[in-house]
Coordinates of C-alpha atoms and ligand atoms in Angstrom, one line a residue:
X1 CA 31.7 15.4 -25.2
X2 CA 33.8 16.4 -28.2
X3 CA 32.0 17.1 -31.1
X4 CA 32.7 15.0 -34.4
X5 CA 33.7 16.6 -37.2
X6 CA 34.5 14.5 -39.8
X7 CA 34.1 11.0 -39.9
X8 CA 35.7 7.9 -42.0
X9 CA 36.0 4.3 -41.9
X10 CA 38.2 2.2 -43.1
X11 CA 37.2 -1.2 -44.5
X12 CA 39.6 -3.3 -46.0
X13 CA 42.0 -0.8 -46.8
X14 CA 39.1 1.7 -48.3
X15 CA 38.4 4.5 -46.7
X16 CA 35.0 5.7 -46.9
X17 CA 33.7 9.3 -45.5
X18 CA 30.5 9.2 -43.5
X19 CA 28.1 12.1 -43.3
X20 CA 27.7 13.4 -40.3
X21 CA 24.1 15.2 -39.6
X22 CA 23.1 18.1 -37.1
X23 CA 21.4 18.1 -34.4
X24 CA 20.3 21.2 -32.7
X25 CA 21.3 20.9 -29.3
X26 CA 22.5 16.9 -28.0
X27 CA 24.2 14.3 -30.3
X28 CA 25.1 14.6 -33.6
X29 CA 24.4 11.3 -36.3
X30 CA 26.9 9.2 -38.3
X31 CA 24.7 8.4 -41.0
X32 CA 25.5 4.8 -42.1
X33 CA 22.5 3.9 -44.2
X34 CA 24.6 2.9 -47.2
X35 CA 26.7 1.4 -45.5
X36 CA 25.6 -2.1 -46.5
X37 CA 25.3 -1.2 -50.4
X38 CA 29.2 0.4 -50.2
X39 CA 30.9 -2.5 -48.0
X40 CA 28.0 -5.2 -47.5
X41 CA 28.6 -5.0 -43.8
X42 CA 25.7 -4.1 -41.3
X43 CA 26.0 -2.1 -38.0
X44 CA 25.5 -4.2 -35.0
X45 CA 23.8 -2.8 -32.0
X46 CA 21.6 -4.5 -30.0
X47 CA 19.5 -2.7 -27.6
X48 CA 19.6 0.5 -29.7
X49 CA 22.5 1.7 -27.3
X50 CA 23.3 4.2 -30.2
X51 CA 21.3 4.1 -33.0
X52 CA 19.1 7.3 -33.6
X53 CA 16.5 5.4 -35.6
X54 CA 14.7 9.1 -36.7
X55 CA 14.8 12.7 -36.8
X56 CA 12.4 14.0 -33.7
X57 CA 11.6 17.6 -32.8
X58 CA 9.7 16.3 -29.9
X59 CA 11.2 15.9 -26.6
X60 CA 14.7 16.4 -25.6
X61 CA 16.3 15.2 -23.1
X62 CA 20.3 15.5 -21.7
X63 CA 20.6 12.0 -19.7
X64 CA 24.0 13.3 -17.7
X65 CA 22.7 16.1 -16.6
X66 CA 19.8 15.4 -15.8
X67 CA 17.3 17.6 -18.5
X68 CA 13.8 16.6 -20.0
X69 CA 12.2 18.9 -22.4
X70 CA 9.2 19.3 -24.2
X71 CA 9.7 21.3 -27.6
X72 CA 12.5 23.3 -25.7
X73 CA 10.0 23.7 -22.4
X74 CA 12.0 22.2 -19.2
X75 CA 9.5 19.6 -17.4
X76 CA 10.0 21.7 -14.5
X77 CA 8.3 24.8 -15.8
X78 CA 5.2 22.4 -17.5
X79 CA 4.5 20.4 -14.2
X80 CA 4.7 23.8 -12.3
X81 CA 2.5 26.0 -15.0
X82 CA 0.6 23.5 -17.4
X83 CA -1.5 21.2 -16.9
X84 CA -1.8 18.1 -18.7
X85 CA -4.2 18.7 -22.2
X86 CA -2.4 22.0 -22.6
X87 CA 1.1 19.5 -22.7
X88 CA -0.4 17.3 -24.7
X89 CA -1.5 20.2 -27.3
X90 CA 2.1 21.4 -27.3
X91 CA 3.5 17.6 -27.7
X92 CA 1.2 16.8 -30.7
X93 CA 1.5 20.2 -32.1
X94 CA 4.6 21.9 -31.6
X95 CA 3.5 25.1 -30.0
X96 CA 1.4 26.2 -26.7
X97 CA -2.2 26.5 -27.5
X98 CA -4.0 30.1 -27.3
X99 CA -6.7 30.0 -24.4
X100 CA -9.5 29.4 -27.6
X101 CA -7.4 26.4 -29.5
X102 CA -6.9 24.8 -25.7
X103 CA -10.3 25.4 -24.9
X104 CA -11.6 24.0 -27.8
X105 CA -9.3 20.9 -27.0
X106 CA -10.8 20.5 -23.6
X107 CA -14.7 20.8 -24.6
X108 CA -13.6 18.3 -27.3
X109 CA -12.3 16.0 -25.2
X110 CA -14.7 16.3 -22.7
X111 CA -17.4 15.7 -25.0
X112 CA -15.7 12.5 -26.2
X113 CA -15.7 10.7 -23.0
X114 CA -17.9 8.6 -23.0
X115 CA -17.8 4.7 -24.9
X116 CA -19.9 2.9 -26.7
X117 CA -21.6 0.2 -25.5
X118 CA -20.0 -2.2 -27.8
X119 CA -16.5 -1.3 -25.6
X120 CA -18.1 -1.8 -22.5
X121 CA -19.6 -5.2 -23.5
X122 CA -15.4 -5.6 -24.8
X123 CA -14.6 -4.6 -21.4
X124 CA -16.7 -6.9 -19.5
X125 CA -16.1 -9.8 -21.5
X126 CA -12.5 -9.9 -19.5
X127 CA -11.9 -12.1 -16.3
X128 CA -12.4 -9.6 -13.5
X129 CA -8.7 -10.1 -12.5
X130 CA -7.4 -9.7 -15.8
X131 CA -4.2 -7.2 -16.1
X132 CA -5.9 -4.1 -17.3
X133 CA -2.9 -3.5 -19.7
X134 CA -4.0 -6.7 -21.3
X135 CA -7.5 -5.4 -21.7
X136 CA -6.5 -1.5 -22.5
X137 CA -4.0 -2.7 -25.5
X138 CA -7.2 -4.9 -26.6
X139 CA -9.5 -1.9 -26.3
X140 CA -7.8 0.9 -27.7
X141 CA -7.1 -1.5 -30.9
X142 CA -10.8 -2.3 -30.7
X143 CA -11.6 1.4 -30.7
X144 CA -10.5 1.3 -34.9
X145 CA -13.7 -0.6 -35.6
X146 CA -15.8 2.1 -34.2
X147 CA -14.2 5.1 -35.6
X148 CA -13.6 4.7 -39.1
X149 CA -13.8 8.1 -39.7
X150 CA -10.3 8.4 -38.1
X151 CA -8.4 5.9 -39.4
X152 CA -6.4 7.6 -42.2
X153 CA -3.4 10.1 -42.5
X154 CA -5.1 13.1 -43.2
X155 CA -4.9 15.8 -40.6
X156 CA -8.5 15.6 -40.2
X157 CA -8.6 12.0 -39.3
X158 CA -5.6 12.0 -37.6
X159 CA -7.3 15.2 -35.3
X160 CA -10.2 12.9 -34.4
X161 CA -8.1 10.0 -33.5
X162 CA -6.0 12.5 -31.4
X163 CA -9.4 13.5 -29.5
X164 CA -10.3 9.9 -29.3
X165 CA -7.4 8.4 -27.7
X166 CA -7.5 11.0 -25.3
X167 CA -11.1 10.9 -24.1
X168 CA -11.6 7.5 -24.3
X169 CA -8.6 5.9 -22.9
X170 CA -9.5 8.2 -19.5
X171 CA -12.8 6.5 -19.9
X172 CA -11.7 2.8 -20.5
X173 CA -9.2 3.3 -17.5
X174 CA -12.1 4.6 -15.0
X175 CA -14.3 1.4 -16.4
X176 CA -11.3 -0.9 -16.2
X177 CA -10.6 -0.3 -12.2
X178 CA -14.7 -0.1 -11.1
X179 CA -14.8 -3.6 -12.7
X180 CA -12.0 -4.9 -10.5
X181 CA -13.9 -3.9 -7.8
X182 CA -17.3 -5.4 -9.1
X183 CA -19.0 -1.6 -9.3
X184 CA -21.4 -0.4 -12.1
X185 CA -19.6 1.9 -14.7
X186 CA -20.7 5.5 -14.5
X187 CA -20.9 7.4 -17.6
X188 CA -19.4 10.6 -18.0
X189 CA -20.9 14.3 -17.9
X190 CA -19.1 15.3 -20.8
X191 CA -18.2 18.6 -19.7
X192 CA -16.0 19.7 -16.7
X193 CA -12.4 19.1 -15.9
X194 CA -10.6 16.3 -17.6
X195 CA -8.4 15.0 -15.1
X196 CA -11.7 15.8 -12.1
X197 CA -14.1 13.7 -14.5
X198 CA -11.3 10.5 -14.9
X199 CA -11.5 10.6 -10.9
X200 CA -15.0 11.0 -10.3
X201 CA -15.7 8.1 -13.3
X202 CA -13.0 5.7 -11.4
X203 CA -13.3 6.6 -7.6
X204 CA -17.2 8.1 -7.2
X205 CA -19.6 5.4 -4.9
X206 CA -22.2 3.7 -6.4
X207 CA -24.7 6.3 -5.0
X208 CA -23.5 9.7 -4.5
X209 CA -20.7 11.8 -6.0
X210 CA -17.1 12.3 -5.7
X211 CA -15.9 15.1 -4.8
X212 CA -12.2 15.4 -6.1
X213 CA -9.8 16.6 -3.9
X214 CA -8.1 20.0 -5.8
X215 CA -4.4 18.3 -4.1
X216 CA -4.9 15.4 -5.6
X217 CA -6.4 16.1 -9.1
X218 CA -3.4 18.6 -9.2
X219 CA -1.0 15.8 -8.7
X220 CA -2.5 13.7 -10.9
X221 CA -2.7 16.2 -13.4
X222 CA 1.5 16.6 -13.1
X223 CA 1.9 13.1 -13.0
X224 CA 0.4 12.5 -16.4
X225 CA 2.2 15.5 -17.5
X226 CA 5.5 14.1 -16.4
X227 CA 4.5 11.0 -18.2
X228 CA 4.0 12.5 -21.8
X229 CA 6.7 11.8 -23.8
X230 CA 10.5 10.4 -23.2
X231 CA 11.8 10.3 -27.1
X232 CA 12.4 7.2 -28.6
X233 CA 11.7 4.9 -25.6
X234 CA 10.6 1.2 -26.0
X235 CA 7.1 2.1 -26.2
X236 CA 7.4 4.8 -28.3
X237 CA 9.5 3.0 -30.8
X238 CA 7.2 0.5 -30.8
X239 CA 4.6 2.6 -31.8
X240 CA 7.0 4.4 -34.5
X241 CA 7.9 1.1 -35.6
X242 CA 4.1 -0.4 -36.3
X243 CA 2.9 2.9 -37.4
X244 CA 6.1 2.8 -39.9
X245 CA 4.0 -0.2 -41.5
X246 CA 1.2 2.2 -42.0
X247 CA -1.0 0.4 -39.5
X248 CA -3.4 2.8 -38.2
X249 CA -2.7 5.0 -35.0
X250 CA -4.5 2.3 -32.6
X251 CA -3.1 -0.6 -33.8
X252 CA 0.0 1.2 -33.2
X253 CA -0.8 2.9 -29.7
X254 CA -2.4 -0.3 -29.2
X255 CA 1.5 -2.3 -29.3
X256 CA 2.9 0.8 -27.7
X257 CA 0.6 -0.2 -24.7
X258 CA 2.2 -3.8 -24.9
X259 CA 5.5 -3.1 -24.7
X260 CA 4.4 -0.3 -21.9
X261 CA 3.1 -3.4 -19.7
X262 CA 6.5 -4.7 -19.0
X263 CA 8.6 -4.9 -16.0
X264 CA 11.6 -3.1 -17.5
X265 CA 9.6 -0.5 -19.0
X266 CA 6.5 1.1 -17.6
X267 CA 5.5 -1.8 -15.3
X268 CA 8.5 -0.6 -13.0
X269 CA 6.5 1.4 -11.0
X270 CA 3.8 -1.8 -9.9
X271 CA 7.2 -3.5 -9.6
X272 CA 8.9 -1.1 -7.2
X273 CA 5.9 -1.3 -4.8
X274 CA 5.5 -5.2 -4.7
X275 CA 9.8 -4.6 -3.9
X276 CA 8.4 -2.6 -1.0
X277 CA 6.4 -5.1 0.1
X278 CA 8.4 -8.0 -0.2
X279 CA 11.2 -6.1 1.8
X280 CA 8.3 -5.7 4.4
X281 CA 7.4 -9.3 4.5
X282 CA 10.9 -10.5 4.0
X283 CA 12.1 -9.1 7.0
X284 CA 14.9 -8.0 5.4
X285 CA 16.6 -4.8 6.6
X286 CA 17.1 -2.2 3.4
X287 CA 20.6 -2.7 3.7
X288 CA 20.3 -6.4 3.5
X289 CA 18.3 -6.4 0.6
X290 CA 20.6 -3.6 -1.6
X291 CA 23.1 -6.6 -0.6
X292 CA 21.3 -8.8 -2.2
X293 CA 20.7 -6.9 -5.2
X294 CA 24.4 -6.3 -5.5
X295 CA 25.2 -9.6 -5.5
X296 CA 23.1 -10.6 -8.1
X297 CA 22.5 -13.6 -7.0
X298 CA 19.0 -13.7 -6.9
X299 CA 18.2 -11.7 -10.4
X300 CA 16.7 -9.2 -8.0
X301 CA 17.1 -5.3 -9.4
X302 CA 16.3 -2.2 -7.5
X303 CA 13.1 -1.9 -9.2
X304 CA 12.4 2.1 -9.9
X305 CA 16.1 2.3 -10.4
X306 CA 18.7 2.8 -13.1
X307 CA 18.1 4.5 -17.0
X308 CA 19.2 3.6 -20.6
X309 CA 19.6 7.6 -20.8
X310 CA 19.7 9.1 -17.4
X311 CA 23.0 8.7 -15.6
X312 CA 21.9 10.8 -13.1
X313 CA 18.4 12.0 -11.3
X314 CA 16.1 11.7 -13.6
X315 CA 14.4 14.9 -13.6
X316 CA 10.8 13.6 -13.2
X317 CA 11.5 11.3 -10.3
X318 CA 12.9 14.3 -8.4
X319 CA 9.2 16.0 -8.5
X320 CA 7.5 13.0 -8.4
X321 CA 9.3 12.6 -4.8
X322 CA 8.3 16.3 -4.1
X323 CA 4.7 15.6 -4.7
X324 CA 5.1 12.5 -3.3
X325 CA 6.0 14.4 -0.4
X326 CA 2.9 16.8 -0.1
X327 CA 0.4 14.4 -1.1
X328 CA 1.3 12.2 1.4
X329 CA 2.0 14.4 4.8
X330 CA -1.6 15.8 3.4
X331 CA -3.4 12.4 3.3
X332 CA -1.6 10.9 6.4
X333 CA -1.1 7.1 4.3
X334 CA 1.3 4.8 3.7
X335 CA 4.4 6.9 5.2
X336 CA 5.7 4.1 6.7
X337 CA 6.9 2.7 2.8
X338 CA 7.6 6.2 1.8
X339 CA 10.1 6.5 4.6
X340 CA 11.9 3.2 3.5
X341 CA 11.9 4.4 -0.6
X342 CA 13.6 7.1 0.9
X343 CA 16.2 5.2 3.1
X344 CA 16.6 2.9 -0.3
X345 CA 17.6 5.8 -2.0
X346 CA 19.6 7.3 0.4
X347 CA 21.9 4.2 0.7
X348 CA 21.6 3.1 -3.2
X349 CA 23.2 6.6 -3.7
X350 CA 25.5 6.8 -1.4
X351 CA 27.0 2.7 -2.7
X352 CA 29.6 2.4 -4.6
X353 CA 27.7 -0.4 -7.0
X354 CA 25.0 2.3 -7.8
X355 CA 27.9 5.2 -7.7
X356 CA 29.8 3.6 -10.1
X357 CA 27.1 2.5 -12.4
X358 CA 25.7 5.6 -12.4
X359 CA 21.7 3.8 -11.2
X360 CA 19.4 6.4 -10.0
X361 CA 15.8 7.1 -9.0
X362 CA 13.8 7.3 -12.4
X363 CA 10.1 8.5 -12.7
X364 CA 8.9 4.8 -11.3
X365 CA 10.6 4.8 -7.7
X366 CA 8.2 6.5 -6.1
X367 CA 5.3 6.9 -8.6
X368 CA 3.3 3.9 -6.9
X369 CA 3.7 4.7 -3.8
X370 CA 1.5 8.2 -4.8
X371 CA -0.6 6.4 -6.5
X372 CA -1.6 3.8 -4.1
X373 CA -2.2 6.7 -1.6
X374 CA -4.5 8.8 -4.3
X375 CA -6.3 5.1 -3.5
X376 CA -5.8 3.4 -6.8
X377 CA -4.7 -0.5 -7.2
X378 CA -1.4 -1.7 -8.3
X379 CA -2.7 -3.0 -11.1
X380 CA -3.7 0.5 -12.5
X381 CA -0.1 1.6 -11.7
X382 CA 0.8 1.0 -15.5
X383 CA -2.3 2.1 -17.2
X384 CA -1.6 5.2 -15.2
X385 CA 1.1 5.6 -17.2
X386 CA -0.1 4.6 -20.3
X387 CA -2.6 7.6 -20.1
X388 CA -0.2 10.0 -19.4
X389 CA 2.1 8.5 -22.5
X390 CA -0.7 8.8 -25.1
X391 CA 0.0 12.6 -26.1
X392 CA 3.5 11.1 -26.7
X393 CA 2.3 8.5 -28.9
X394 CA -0.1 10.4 -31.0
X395 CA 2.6 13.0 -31.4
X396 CA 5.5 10.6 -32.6
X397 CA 3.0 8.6 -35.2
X398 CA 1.9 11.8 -36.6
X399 CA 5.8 13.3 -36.6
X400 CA 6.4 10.0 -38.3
X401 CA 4.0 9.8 -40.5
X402 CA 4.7 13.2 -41.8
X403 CA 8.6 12.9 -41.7
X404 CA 9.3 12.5 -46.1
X405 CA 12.5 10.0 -44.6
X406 CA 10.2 7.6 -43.0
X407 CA 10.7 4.4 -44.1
X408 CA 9.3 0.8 -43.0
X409 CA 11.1 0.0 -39.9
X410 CA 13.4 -3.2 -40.4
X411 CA 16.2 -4.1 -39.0
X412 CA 19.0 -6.5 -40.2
X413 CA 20.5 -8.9 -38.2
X414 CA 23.4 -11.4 -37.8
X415 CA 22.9 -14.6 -39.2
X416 CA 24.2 -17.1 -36.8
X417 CA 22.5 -20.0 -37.6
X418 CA 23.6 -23.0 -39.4
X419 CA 24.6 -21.9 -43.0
X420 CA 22.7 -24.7 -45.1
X421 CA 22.3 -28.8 -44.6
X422 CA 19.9 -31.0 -46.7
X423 CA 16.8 -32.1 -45.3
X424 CA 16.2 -35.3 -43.1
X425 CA 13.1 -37.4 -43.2
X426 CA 11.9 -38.6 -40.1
X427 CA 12.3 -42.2 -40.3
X428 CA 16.1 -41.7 -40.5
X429 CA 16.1 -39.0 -37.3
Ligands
ACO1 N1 19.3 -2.6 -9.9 C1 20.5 -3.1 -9.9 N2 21.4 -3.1 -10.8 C2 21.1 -2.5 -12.0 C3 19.8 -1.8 -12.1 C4 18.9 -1.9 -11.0 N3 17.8 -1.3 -11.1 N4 19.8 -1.3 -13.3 C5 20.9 -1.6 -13.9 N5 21.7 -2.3 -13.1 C6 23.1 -2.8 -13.4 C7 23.1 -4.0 -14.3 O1 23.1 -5.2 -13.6 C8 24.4 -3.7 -15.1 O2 25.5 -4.1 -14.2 P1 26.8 -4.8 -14.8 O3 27.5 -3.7 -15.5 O4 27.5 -5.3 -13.5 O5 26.4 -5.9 -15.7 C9 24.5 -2.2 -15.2 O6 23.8 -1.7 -14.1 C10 24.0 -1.7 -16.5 O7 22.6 -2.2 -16.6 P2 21.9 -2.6 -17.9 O8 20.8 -3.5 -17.7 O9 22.9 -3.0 -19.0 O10 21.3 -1.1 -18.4 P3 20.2 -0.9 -19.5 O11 20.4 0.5 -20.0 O12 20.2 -2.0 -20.5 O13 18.8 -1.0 -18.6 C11 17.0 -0.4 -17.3 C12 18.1 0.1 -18.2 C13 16.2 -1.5 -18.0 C14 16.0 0.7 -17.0 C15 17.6 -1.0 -16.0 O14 18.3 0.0 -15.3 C16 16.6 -1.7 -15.1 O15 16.3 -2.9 -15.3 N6 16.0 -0.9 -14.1 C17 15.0 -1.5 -13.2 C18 13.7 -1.5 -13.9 C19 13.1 0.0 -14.0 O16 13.1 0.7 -13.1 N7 12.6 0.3 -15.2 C20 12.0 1.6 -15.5 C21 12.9 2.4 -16.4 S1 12.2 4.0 -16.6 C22 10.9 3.8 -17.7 O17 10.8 2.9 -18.5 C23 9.8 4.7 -17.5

């Protein structure tokens, strides 16, 4: 793409020169924020299809080719090296962690697990077939009115309320999917392996133990790890957006997990495996149903499929599909809708409608499929997610709230509405 090097705009016969800032690597910004005061005209974009709404030193990523970073560390190197509290360090942070300042993250976490009684009485005030995103967005806003101690913008606060979120979300999770299934909640040992203890407080029988499988708790482990940041995705804004407000960090994380929950955004990957399904039940061959999504007819999207940013393999589908692969051949289940992702793929790709459009695989295609084989409910698909996100979330409040140009977020809009009429009192409507 060619790089801009001087910009200018012409309204009404005035031209006006537009800075241009720097980025370090990716897309350069037109800044237009006095635009309104110079010309009174506002920029119209819905969708946010090219509006950088903040600096971020986060998390790049190169959506042609195909290239997800975390401060300058490719995905691939994290999900083969890292595992996921070490990532979330280095999200929230900026740098690795020596082995001390990531051990002292871990014991600090572990310790943190457990929840007070007052959230489990929260948690079981729910129907028992409530959504769990409904209930996790309701609990980790609940969470402020224990911990008032973390609520502020120093670093200290904002420190605890990173150790909070990231203990007790793992926690509320684990509780959330034993209640589904009517069991007792267990508490946590507060000590061990992070990722081991979220598995043995969700999966372990009523009596006895769980012992976690080291294939599967390494999957997990890089499945939260390719969840843990994406830049300035709906989520995410959202959470930029309340936090810009200078709501506190749950409230925030809180709306983050509300936009998470839908069906365009992290609920894609519940929604690709009910589109398995229904293909099952339909009786539908695959290539009748990619018909029917081409024709658009129906409404019905390749769920799984397609990226505001990616316009080609999204880079954390691809290992999602190799773990996908291991787990699966290891555990022996549901191959049967593996094989059929894969044939979707493999004729979505090869179509001109996809082709052309450029729709591929993102990180959702074939996340539930490894998840319902690691034995967890489609309902937890998203939640899933949401713990995996969190390090993302903490780590864009707390660049936000230290970033001198944040401002309240608040957009303008296009009045379209009627311009002014008088009032009509009812008897004479
Ligand atoms: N299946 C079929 N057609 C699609 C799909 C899809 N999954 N995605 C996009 N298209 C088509 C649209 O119909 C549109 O076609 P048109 O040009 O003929 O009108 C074109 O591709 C562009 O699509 P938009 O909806 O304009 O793209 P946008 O960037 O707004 O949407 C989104 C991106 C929401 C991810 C979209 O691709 C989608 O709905 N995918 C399915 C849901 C999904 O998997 N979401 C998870 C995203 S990843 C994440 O959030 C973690």
């Amino acid at each position: 793409m060619a790089q801009v090097v001087d910009a200018r705009l012409i309204v009404d016969g005035t031209t006006r020169e537009l800075p241009i800032e720097r980025a370090t690597i990716g897309n350069d910004g037109l800044g237009i924020s006095t635009l309104l005061r110079d010309t009174g005209l506002v920029t119209m974009d819905p969708g946010f299809m090219n509006t950088a709404a903040c600096e971020s030193a986060i998390t790049y990523i190169d959506g042609d080719a195909g290239i997800l970073r975390y401060r300058g560390y490719p995905i691939e190197q994290l999900a083969e090296q890292s595992t996921f509290l070490e990532t979330a360090y280095l999200l929230i942070h900026g740098e690795l962690p020596s082995e001390d300042l990531l051990t002292a993250l871990e014991n600090r976490v572990e310790r943190h697990m457990h929840v007070h009684d007052g959230i489990k009485a929260f948690l079981n005030a729910f129907p028992r077939d409530a959504h769990p995103m409904a209930v996790l967005s309701g609990a980790i806003s609940a969470l402020s009115t224990f911990y008032p101690d973390s609520l502020g913008t120093s670093e200290d606060e904002l420190e605890l309320a990173t150790v909070l979120l990231l203990a007790k979300t793992a926690t509320v999770i684990a509780y959330l999917q034993r209640r589904a299934k009517g069991e007792d909640l267990i508490e946590p040992r507060r000590e061990g392996n992070y990722v081991d203890e979220f598995m043995r407080i969700g999966f372990s029988p009523a009596s006895g133990e769980l012992h976690v499988d080291p294939t599967l708790r390494k999957a997990l482990d890089l499945l939260l790890i390719l969840h843990a940041d994406h830049e300035q995705n709906c989520s995410t804004s959202t959470v930029r957006i309340v936090g810009s407000s200078q709501a506190n960090i749950y409230a925030a994380i809180s709306a983050g997990i509300g936009a998470l929950s839908g069906p365009l955004h992290g609920g894609a990957n519940e929604a690709a495996l009910k589109m398995f399904d229904q293909i099952k039940e339909s009786g539908d061959t695959v290539e009748q149903f990619v018909a029917k999504v081409k024709d658009k007819a129906e409404g019905a999207r390749l769920m799984g499929f397609g990226h505001r940013v990616y316009k080609s393999y999204d880079p954390r589908g691809a290992q999602v599909k190799k773990v996908a692969d291991k787990v699966l051949q290891q555990l022996g289940g549901n191959n049967e809708t593996f094989e059929m992702a894969k044939q979707l793929e493999e004729i979505a790709l090869s179509d001109e409608y996809f082709i052309e459009r450029k729709l591929y695989p993102n990180v959702d295609f074939y996340t539930g499929l490894l998840y319902s084989a690691m034995g967890f409910p489609a309902p937890m698909f998203t939640p899933l997610f949401a713990l995996g996100r969190m390090p993302g979330w903490i780590a864009h409040y707390r660049e936000m709230l230290n970033d001198p140009r944040t401002k309240i977020g608040r957009p303008r809009q296009l009045y379209t509405g009627q311009t002014e009429r008088a009032y009509v009192p009812l008897d004479q409507r």
